[in-house]
PDB file of C-alpha atoms in Angstrom:
ATOM      1  CA  MET A 896     -75.136 -75.051  32.573  1.00  0.00           C
ATOM      2  CA  SER A 897     -78.645 -73.816  33.108  1.00  0.00           C
ATOM      3  CA  CYS A 898     -79.486 -70.407  34.524  1.00  0.00           C
ATOM      4  CA  VAL A 899     -82.289 -68.330  36.203  1.00  0.00           C
ATOM      5  CA  HIS A 900     -82.648 -64.507  35.619  1.00  0.00           C
ATOM      6  CA  TYR A 901     -83.580 -62.599  38.553  1.00  0.00           C
ATOM      7  CA  ARG A 902     -84.087 -58.889  39.410  1.00  0.00           C
ATOM      8  CA  PHE A 903     -84.932 -57.243  42.651  1.00  0.00           C
ATOM      9  CA  GLN A 904     -88.144 -55.352  42.507  1.00  0.00           C
ATOM     10  CA  SER A 905     -86.359 -51.982  42.879  1.00  0.00           C
ATOM     11  CA  ARG A 906     -83.830 -52.494  40.052  1.00  0.00           C
ATOM     12  CA  LEU A 907     -84.241 -52.424  36.300  1.00  0.00           C
ATOM     13  CA  THR A 908     -81.699 -54.897  35.079  1.00  0.00           C
ATOM     14  CA  TYR A 909     -81.540 -58.744  35.540  1.00  0.00           C
ATOM     15  CA  ASP A 910     -78.682 -60.688  36.968  1.00  0.00           C
ATOM     16  CA  SER A 911     -78.151 -64.426  36.111  1.00  0.00           C
ATOM     17  CA  LEU A 912     -77.490 -67.414  38.433  1.00  0.00           C
ATOM     18  CA  GLN A 913     -75.977 -70.490  36.769  1.00  0.00           C
ATOM     19  CA  PHE A 914     -76.760 -74.007  38.126  1.00  0.00           C
ATOM     20  CA  GLU A 915     -76.748 -77.684  37.230  1.00  0.00           C
ATOM     21  CA  GLY A 916     -79.823 -79.422  35.997  1.00  0.00           C
ATOM     22  CA  LEU A 917     -83.145 -78.546  34.363  1.00  0.00           C
ATOM     23  CA  ASN A 918     -84.476 -76.652  37.484  1.00  0.00           C
ATOM     24  CA  ILE A 919     -83.796 -75.226  40.913  1.00  0.00           C
ATOM     25  CA  SER A 920     -85.742 -75.267  44.067  1.00  0.00           C
ATOM     26  CA  ALA A 921     -86.893 -71.719  45.132  1.00  0.00           C
ATOM     27  CA  GLY A 922     -85.191 -72.323  48.567  1.00  0.00           C
ATOM     28  CA  GLU A 923     -81.856 -72.999  46.950  1.00  0.00           C
ATOM     29  CA  LEU A 924     -82.141 -70.009  44.768  1.00  0.00           C
ATOM     30  CA  LYS A 925     -82.852 -67.819  47.817  1.00  0.00           C
ATOM     31  CA  ARG A 926     -79.740 -69.260  49.507  1.00  0.00           C
ATOM     32  CA  GLN A 927     -77.516 -68.558  46.333  1.00  0.00           C
ATOM     33  CA  ILE A 928     -78.935 -65.103  45.787  1.00  0.00           C
ATOM     34  CA  MET A 929     -78.186 -64.214  49.651  1.00  0.00           C
ATOM     35  CA  ARG A 930     -74.906 -65.512  49.491  1.00  0.00           C
ATOM     36  CA  SER A 931     -74.011 -63.798  46.136  1.00  0.00           C
ATOM     37  CA  LYS A 932     -75.442 -60.343  47.196  1.00  0.00           C
ATOM     38  CA  ARG A 933     -74.317 -60.865  50.846  1.00  0.00           C
ATOM     39  CA  LEU A 934     -77.791 -60.282  52.297  1.00  0.00           C
ATOM     40  CA  LYS A 935     -78.165 -60.889  55.816  1.00  0.00           C
ATOM     41  CA  PHE A 936     -81.278 -61.008  58.228  1.00  0.00           C
ATOM     42  CA  CYS A 937     -83.929 -60.720  55.476  1.00  0.00           C
ATOM     43  CA  GLN A 938     -86.456 -63.064  53.766  1.00  0.00           C
ATOM     44  CA  LEU A 939     -86.913 -63.248  49.906  1.00  0.00           C
ATOM     45  CA  LYS A 940     -90.133 -63.686  48.066  1.00  0.00           C
ATOM     46  CA  ILE A 941     -89.775 -64.973  44.565  1.00  0.00           C
ATOM     47  CA  SER A 942     -92.308 -64.470  41.853  1.00  0.00           C
ATOM     48  CA  ASN A 943     -92.497 -65.450  38.195  1.00  0.00           C
ATOM     49  CA  ALA A 944     -91.862 -62.007  36.211  1.00  0.00           C
ATOM     50  CA  GLN A 945     -94.461 -63.092  33.410  1.00  0.00           C
ATOM     51  CA  THR A 946     -97.102 -64.588  35.367  1.00  0.00           C
ATOM     52  CA  ASP A 947     -96.737 -62.960  38.925  1.00  0.00           C
ATOM     53  CA  GLU A 948     -97.036 -66.658  40.527  1.00  0.00           C
ATOM     54  CA  GLU A 949     -95.132 -66.568  43.928  1.00  0.00           C
ATOM     55  CA  TYR A 950     -93.162 -69.612  44.557  1.00  0.00           C
ATOM     56  CA  THR A 951     -92.791 -71.462  47.772  1.00  0.00           C
ATOM     57  CA  ASP A 952     -89.545 -72.742  49.136  1.00  0.00           C
ATOM     58  CA  ASP A 953     -89.994 -76.277  47.876  1.00  0.00           C
ATOM     59  CA  ALA A 954     -91.276 -75.125  44.269  1.00  0.00           C
ATOM     60  CA  LEU A 955     -89.105 -76.092  41.409  1.00  0.00           C
ATOM     61  CA  ILE A 956     -88.058 -73.106  39.025  1.00  0.00           C
ATOM     62  CA  PRO A 957     -87.224 -74.277  35.314  1.00  0.00           C
ATOM     63  CA  LYS A 958     -84.113 -73.096  33.741  1.00  0.00           C
ATOM     64  CA  ASN A 959     -84.234 -69.784  31.752  1.00  0.00           C
ATOM     65  CA  THR A 960     -86.955 -68.407  33.814  1.00  0.00           C
ATOM     66  CA  SER A 961     -87.117 -64.738  34.826  1.00  0.00           C
ATOM     67  CA  VAL A 962     -88.118 -64.013  38.403  1.00  0.00           C
ATOM     68  CA  ILE A 963     -88.450 -60.983  40.539  1.00  0.00           C
ATOM     69  CA  ILE A 964     -87.264 -60.903  44.121  1.00  0.00           C
ATOM     70  CA  ARG A 965     -88.780 -59.011  46.892  1.00  0.00           C
ATOM     71  CA  ARG A 966     -86.887 -58.436  50.053  1.00  0.00           C
ATOM     72  CA  ILE A 967     -88.942 -58.638  53.333  1.00  0.00           C
ATOM     73  CA  PRO A 968     -87.469 -58.179  56.924  1.00  0.00           C
ATOM     74  CA  ALA A 969     -86.994 -60.991  58.891  1.00  0.00           C
ATOM     75  CA  ALA A 970     -89.630 -61.538  61.572  1.00  0.00           C
ATOM     76  CA  GLY A 971     -88.738 -61.405  65.148  1.00  0.00           C
ATOM     77  CA  LEU A 972     -85.609 -59.164  64.693  1.00  0.00           C
ATOM     78  CA  LYS A 973     -84.981 -56.017  66.339  1.00  0.00           C
ATOM     79  CA  SER A 974     -84.544 -52.870  64.238  1.00  0.00           C
ATOM     80  CA  SER A 975     -81.109 -51.756  63.772  1.00  0.00           C
ATOM     81  CA  ASN A 976     -82.074 -48.256  63.146  1.00  0.00           C
ATOM     82  CA  ARG A 977     -80.918 -46.628  66.351  1.00  0.00           C
ATOM     83  CA  ARG A 978     -82.081 -42.943  65.490  1.00  0.00           C
ATOM     84  CA  PHE A 979     -85.654 -43.507  66.430  1.00  0.00           C
ATOM     85  CA  VAL A 980     -85.311 -46.052  69.345  1.00  0.00           C
ATOM     86  CA  GLY A 981     -87.132 -44.453  72.252  1.00  0.00           C
ATOM     87  CA  HIS A 982     -88.632 -41.564  70.310  1.00  0.00           C
ATOM     88  CA  GLN A 983     -92.412 -41.362  69.612  1.00  0.00           C
ATOM     89  CA  ALA A 984     -93.045 -40.319  66.190  1.00  0.00           C
ATOM     90  CA  GLY A 985     -94.989 -37.028  65.902  1.00  0.00           C
ATOM     91  CA  ARG A 986     -94.445 -35.770  69.356  1.00  0.00           C
ATOM     92  CA  TRP A 987     -92.193 -33.098  70.542  1.00  0.00           C
ATOM     93  CA  ARG A 988     -90.012 -34.109  73.312  1.00  0.00           C
ATOM     94  CA  GLU A 989     -90.313 -31.946  76.670  1.00  0.00           C
ATOM     95  CA  PRO A 990     -87.652 -29.237  76.802  1.00  0.00           C
ATOM     96  CA  SER A 991     -84.585 -30.248  78.684  1.00  0.00           C
ATOM     97  CA  PRO A 992     -83.904 -28.055  81.838  1.00  0.00           C
ATOM     98  CA  ARG A 993     -81.894 -25.134  80.937  1.00  0.00           C
ATOM     99  CA  ALA A 994     -78.206 -25.159  81.923  1.00  0.00           C
ATOM    100  CA  ASP A 995     -77.578 -21.583  80.825  1.00  0.00           C
ATOM    101  CA  PRO A 996     -80.210 -19.047  82.349  1.00  0.00           C
ATOM    102  CA  SER A 997     -78.878 -16.427  79.884  1.00  0.00           C
ATOM    103  CA  LEU A 998     -80.661 -18.119  76.983  1.00  0.00           C
ATOM    104  CA  LEU A 999     -83.891 -16.847  75.614  1.00  0.00           C
ATOM    105  CA  SER A1000     -86.898 -18.671  76.448  1.00  0.00           C
ATOM    106  CA  LEU A1001     -89.096 -20.103  73.878  1.00  0.00           C
ATOM    107  CA  GLU A1002     -91.835 -17.295  74.299  1.00  0.00           C
ATOM    108  CA  GLN A1003     -89.266 -14.775  73.700  1.00  0.00           C
ATOM    109  CA  LEU A1004     -87.782 -16.592  70.886  1.00  0.00           C
ATOM    110  CA  LEU A1005     -91.086 -16.660  68.908  1.00  0.00           C
ATOM    111  CA  LYS A1006     -91.014 -12.766  68.836  1.00  0.00           C
ATOM    112  CA  THR A1007     -87.453 -12.684  67.751  1.00  0.00           C
ATOM    113  CA  GLU A1008     -86.735 -11.429  64.239  1.00  0.00           C
ATOM    114  CA  ASN A1009     -83.163 -12.663  63.733  1.00  0.00           C
ATOM    115  CA  LEU A1010     -83.156 -16.255  64.869  1.00  0.00           C
ATOM    116  CA  ALA A1011     -79.760 -17.124  63.506  1.00  0.00           C
ATOM    117  CA  GLU A1012     -77.928 -14.684  65.954  1.00  0.00           C
ATOM    118  CA  ALA A1013     -80.346 -15.267  68.964  1.00  0.00           C
ATOM    119  CA  LYS A1014     -78.859 -16.849  72.045  1.00  0.00           C
ATOM    120  CA  ALA A1015     -80.915 -19.873  72.388  1.00  0.00           C
ATOM    121  CA  SER A1016     -80.769 -23.692  71.935  1.00  0.00           C
ATOM    122  CA  GLU A1017     -80.810 -25.193  68.618  1.00  0.00           C
ATOM    123  CA  GLU A1018     -84.084 -27.036  69.466  1.00  0.00           C
ATOM    124  CA  ASP A1019     -85.773 -23.921  70.448  1.00  0.00           C
ATOM    125  CA  LYS A1020     -84.747 -22.017  67.502  1.00  0.00           C
ATOM    126  CA  LEU A1021     -86.037 -24.803  65.182  1.00  0.00           C
ATOM    127  CA  LYS A1022     -89.342 -24.559  67.178  1.00  0.00           C
ATOM    128  CA  ALA A1023     -89.389 -20.876  66.706  1.00  0.00           C
ATOM    129  CA  VAL A1024     -88.680 -21.336  62.943  1.00  0.00           C
ATOM    130  CA  MET A1025     -91.671 -23.745  62.510  1.00  0.00           C
ATOM    131  CA  TYR A1026     -94.206 -21.434  64.439  1.00  0.00           C
ATOM    132  CA  GLN A1027     -93.057 -18.229  62.494  1.00  0.00           C
ATOM    133  CA  SER A1028     -93.169 -19.999  59.179  1.00  0.00           C
ATOM    134  CA  SER A1029     -96.857 -20.922  59.759  1.00  0.00           C
ATOM    135  CA  LEU A1030     -97.991 -17.371  60.865  1.00  0.00           C
ATOM    136  CA  CYS A1031     -98.936 -16.262  57.456  1.00  0.00           C
ATOM    137  CA  TYR A1032    -101.582 -18.941  57.157  1.00  0.00           C
ATOM    138  CA  TYR A1033    -103.229 -17.991  60.444  1.00  0.00           C
ATOM    139  CA  SER A1034    -104.432 -14.487  60.358  1.00  0.00           C
ATOM    140  CA  SER A1035    -105.813 -14.694  63.818  1.00  0.00           C
ATOM    141  CA  ARG A1036    -102.442 -14.862  65.593  1.00  0.00           C
TER     142      ARG A1036
END
C-alpha cells in the first residue's frame, strides 16, 4: 500500500491517506480527504510541502509525498453565518421606537453614573458605556 501524508495549513500534525498504485491524482486525493474529514461546500488546494508547488486536479502526486491542504470557500454559495445577514458592518442601527416611555433617553443615559441600575434598553446602555469610556481621551467634551 502506498500513502500520501497531508496536513491542513492550520494544523501541525500530518495524517496519512493510503491508496493503491505508485501515485494518486490530486482530484482523487481531494475527494478522499473530503470524505474522510466529512467536509462539505468547500474547495481544497493542494500544494507540495517541500517545494510549495500547487497541484491541479489532474496532476499526479507520487507516493510518500507530503502535501499541505488549504480550504477555500466554495464559489457561488451563500454564507451560512446568519448573524451578519442584513447588518452593515461598522454602522449603528437606528434606535428602535421606545415601547416604554419610562425608559431614560440616550442623552440622559450619557450623563448617568451608574449605568448598571439605570432604567434603559441594553442597546442604549452599551452606547453610553462606549461614549463614557472614550471621554478621558477627549478633553474638549
